[in-house]
mmCIF file of C-alpha atoms in Angstrom:
data_model
loop_
_atom_site.group_PDB
_atom_site.id
_atom_site.type_symbol
_atom_site.label_atom_id
_atom_site.label_comp_id
_atom_site.label_asym_id
_atom_site.label_seq_id
_atom_site.Cartn_x
_atom_site.Cartn_y
_atom_site.Cartn_z
ATOM 1 C CA MET Z 246 123.793 119.103 121.141
ATOM 2 C CA GLY Z 247 120.414 117.868 119.481
ATOM 3 C CA GLU Z 248 117.837 115.515 119.858
ATOM 4 C CA LEU Z 249 116.626 112.493 117.973
ATOM 5 C CA ARG Z 250 113.531 113.005 116.345
ATOM 6 C CA SER Z 251 111.026 111.310 113.573
ATOM 7 C CA CYS Z 252 111.040 113.457 110.038
ATOM 8 C CA PRO Z 253 107.324 114.406 109.525
ATOM 9 C CA LYS Z 254 107.596 114.206 105.950
ATOM 10 C CA CYS Z 255 109.512 110.395 105.715
ATOM 11 C CA GLY Z 256 109.671 109.220 109.020
ATOM 12 C CA ASP Z 257 113.555 108.427 109.420
ATOM 13 C CA PHE Z 258 115.246 109.425 112.482
ATOM 14 C CA TYR Z 259 117.382 112.978 112.193
ATOM 15 C CA ASN Z 260 119.390 115.151 114.698
ATOM 16 C CA TYR Z 261 117.173 118.456 115.476
ATOM 17 C CA THR Z 262 119.468 121.040 116.181
ATOM 18 C CA GLY Z 263 116.658 123.574 115.746
ATOM 19 C CA ILE Z 264 117.262 124.881 112.528
ATOM 20 C CA ARG Z 265 114.998 122.724 110.204
ATOM 21 C CA GLU Z 266 111.803 120.528 110.870
ATOM 22 C CA VAL Z 267 112.668 117.442 108.890
ATOM 23 C CA CYS Z 268 115.890 115.183 108.178
ATOM 24 C CA GLY Z 269 118.149 116.656 105.481
ATOM 25 C CA LYS Z 270 116.743 114.305 102.510
ATOM 26 C CA CYS Z 271 113.797 115.974 102.747
ATOM 27 C CA ALA Z 272 115.389 119.504 103.655
ATOM 28 C CA GLN Z 273 117.380 118.710 100.146
ATOM 29 C CA ASP Z 274 113.951 117.507 98.488
ATOM 30 C CA GLU Z 275 112.081 120.660 99.794
ATOM 31 C CA GLU Z 276 115.307 122.884 98.507
ATOM 32 C CA LYS Z 277 114.644 121.389 95.149
ATOM 33 C CA ILE Z 278 110.951 122.474 94.963
ATOM 34 C CA TYR Z 279 111.769 125.248 96.272
ATOM 35 C CA GLU Z 280 114.277 125.876 93.600
ATOM 36 C CA ALA Z 281 111.429 125.342 90.735
ATOM 37 C CA VAL Z 282 109.355 127.371 92.431
ATOM 38 C CA TYR Z 283 111.723 130.379 92.462
ATOM 39 C CA ARG Z 284 112.151 129.673 89.038
ATOM 40 C CA PHE Z 285 108.250 130.175 87.884
ATOM 41 C CA LEU Z 286 108.193 133.189 90.257
ATOM 42 C CA ARG Z 287 111.110 134.734 88.779
ATOM 43 C CA LYS Z 288 109.292 134.981 85.559
ATOM 44 C CA ARG Z 289 107.608 138.282 84.558
ATOM 45 C CA ASP Z 290 104.470 137.071 83.895
ATOM 46 C CA ASN Z 291 104.367 134.623 86.685
ATOM 47 C CA ARG Z 292 105.327 137.292 89.303
ATOM 48 C CA SER Z 293 101.514 137.646 90.339
ATOM 49 C CA ALA Z 294 100.460 134.371 90.605
ATOM 50 C CA THR Z 295 98.453 133.011 93.113
ATOM 51 C CA ILE Z 296 99.080 130.071 95.899
ATOM 52 C CA GLU Z 297 96.932 128.183 93.189
ATOM 53 C CA GLN Z 298 98.706 129.049 90.243
ATOM 54 C CA ILE Z 299 101.688 128.149 91.679
ATOM 55 C CA VAL Z 300 100.470 124.677 93.112
ATOM 56 C CA GLU Z 301 99.363 124.067 89.792
ATOM 57 C CA ALA Z 302 102.213 124.774 87.748
ATOM 58 C CA THR Z 303 104.975 123.164 89.920
ATOM 59 C CA GLY Z 304 103.382 120.691 92.258
ATOM 60 C CA VAL Z 305 104.789 122.362 95.277
ATOM 61 C CA GLU Z 306 102.552 121.371 98.377
ATOM 62 C CA GLU Z 307 100.633 124.672 99.780
ATOM 63 C CA GLU Z 308 101.969 124.650 103.780
ATOM 64 C CA LEU Z 309 105.417 124.649 101.861
ATOM 65 C CA LEU Z 310 104.939 127.958 100.167
ATOM 66 C CA HIS Z 311 102.957 129.428 103.382
ATOM 67 C CA LYS Z 312 106.015 128.106 105.305
ATOM 68 C CA TRP Z 313 108.327 130.077 103.076
ATOM 69 C CA VAL Z 314 107.033 133.427 103.027
ATOM 70 C CA ARG Z 315 106.153 133.175 106.696
ATOM 71 C CA LYS Z 316 110.280 132.673 107.200
ATOM 72 C CA GLY Z 317 110.521 135.276 104.743
ATOM 73 C CA ARG Z 318 112.297 133.065 101.861
ATOM 74 C CA LEU Z 319 109.300 134.053 99.218
ATOM 75 C CA GLN Z 320 108.602 138.078 99.974
ATOM 76 C CA PRO Z 321 104.822 139.311 99.155
ATOM 77 C CA ALA Z 322 106.550 142.627 98.231
ATOM 78 C CA MET Z 323 107.722 140.717 95.043
ATOM 79 C CA PHE Z 324 105.302 138.690 94.736
ATOM 80 C CA PRO Z 325 102.346 140.087 95.742
ATOM 81 C CA ASN Z 326 99.665 137.192 95.530
ATOM 82 C CA LEU Z 327 101.560 134.905 98.124
ATOM 83 C CA GLY Z 328 101.033 134.828 102.093
ATOM 84 C CA TYR Z 329 99.852 132.580 105.002
ATOM 85 C CA PRO Z 330 96.725 131.494 106.469
ATOM 86 C CA CYS Z 331 95.695 134.059 109.567
ATOM 87 C CA ASP Z 332 95.713 131.558 113.069
ATOM 88 C CA SER Z 333 92.298 132.595 113.517
ATOM 89 C CA CYS Z 334 90.176 132.911 110.506
ATOM 90 C CA GLY Z 335 92.357 131.592 107.710
ATOM 91 C CA ALA Z 336 92.389 134.506 105.536
ATOM 92 C CA LEU Z 337 95.781 135.301 103.611
ATOM 93 C CA THR Z 338 98.309 137.554 105.524
ATOM 94 C CA THR Z 339 101.747 138.410 104.979
ATOM 95 C CA LYS Z 340 103.224 139.359 108.491
ATOM 96 C CA GLY Z 341 102.350 138.588 112.104
ATOM 97 C CA LYS Z 342 99.991 135.360 113.327
ATOM 98 C CA LEU Z 343 96.675 137.478 112.652
ATOM 99 C CA CYS Z 344 95.182 138.975 109.371
ATOM 100 C CA ILE Z 345 94.567 143.250 109.869
ATOM 101 C CA LYS Z 346 90.654 142.285 110.260
ATOM 102 C CA CYS Z 347 91.568 139.811 113.006
ATOM 103 C CA GLN Z 348 93.819 142.222 114.774
ATOM 104 C CA THR Z 349 91.406 145.406 114.619
ATOM 105 C CA GLU Z 350 88.243 142.978 116.405
ATOM 106 C CA LEU Z 351 91.203 141.871 118.563
ATOM 107 C CA LYS Z 352 92.105 145.298 119.633
ATOM 108 C CA SER Z 353 88.577 146.592 119.644
ATOM 109 C CA GLU Z 354 87.896 143.752 122.010
ATOM 110 C CA LEU Z 355 90.736 144.633 124.047
ATOM 111 C CA ASN Z 356 89.545 148.372 124.237
ATOM 112 C CA LYS Z 357 86.305 147.534 125.276
ATOM 113 C CA PHE Z 358 87.432 145.185 128.417
ATOM 114 C CA GLU Z 359 90.174 148.054 129.315
ATOM 115 C CA ALA Z 360 86.752 150.142 129.436
ATOM 116 C CA ALA Z 361 85.054 147.929 131.617
ATOM 117 C CA ARG Z 362 87.729 147.523 133.909
ATOM 118 C CA GLU Z 363 88.309 150.804 134.279
ATOM 119 C CA PHE Z 364 84.833 151.274 135.100
ATOM 120 C CA ARG Z 365 84.737 148.688 137.705
ATOM 121 C CA THR Z 366 87.633 150.314 139.311
ATOM 122 C CA SER Z 367 85.809 153.842 139.408
ATOM 123 C CA VAL Z 368 82.897 152.295 140.605
ATOM 124 C CA GLU Z 369 84.556 150.073 143.528
ATOM 125 C CA ASP Z 370 86.586 153.370 144.362
ATOM 126 C CA SER Z 371 83.280 155.530 144.994
ATOM 127 C CA ASP Z 372 81.647 152.809 146.842
ATOM 128 C CA ARG Z 373 84.774 152.801 149.421
ATOM 129 C CA ALA Z 374 84.094 156.767 149.611
ATOM 130 C CA THR Z 375 84.058 158.167 153.368
ATOM 131 C CA TYR Z 376 81.228 160.626 153.901
ATOM 132 C CA TYR Z 377 81.540 162.716 157.401
ATOM 133 C CA ALA Z 378 78.605 164.543 159.117
ATOM 134 C CA ASP Z 379 79.007 168.336 159.578
ATOM 135 C CA VAL Z 380 78.303 167.401 163.308
ATOM 136 C CA ASN Z 381 79.047 171.855 164.174
ATOM 137 C CA LYS Z 382 76.258 172.668 161.306
ATOM 138 C CA LYS Z 383 73.384 174.732 163.176
ATOM 139 C CA LYS Z 384 69.884 173.549 162.525
ATOM 140 C CA GLN Z 385 68.074 175.944 161.141
#
C-alpha cells in the first residue's frame, strides 16, 4: 500500500509506491522527454555532447539528465560527457555520491584520523605501564 503524496512538478496528489517521485501524468511527460533525449544522443555526432548542449538541443531540464545518469538510464560509458554533481563539491561524477577528488580527500582525512587515534592509544597504554623496582639489587 502506498502513501498519498503531492507531486513536486504539478502539485497533484498521487499514490506513492516507492517507484517514482512524480505523479503518473508527470512521469509520462518525463518519459517523452527521455525518448527525445535518447534519440538525440543515439546519433553518432551527438554521443559526445555535453550536458549544456543536450539541454540546449532538447529543452530537457539539467536535473532530469542528472537523475537519469544517476539511475543508470543514460550510461556514461556510451555517452562520456554525462554525469551528475558530486554531493560535496558539485563536480561531475559518474558513480557514487562523491567525485574522485573528494573521495581521495576523505580517505586521506580518515587515514590521518586513524593514525592520530592509534598514537593516542599507544600514549595512553604507555602511561598505564607499571614499573617495578628491583629491591634485591645490591648497592655498590
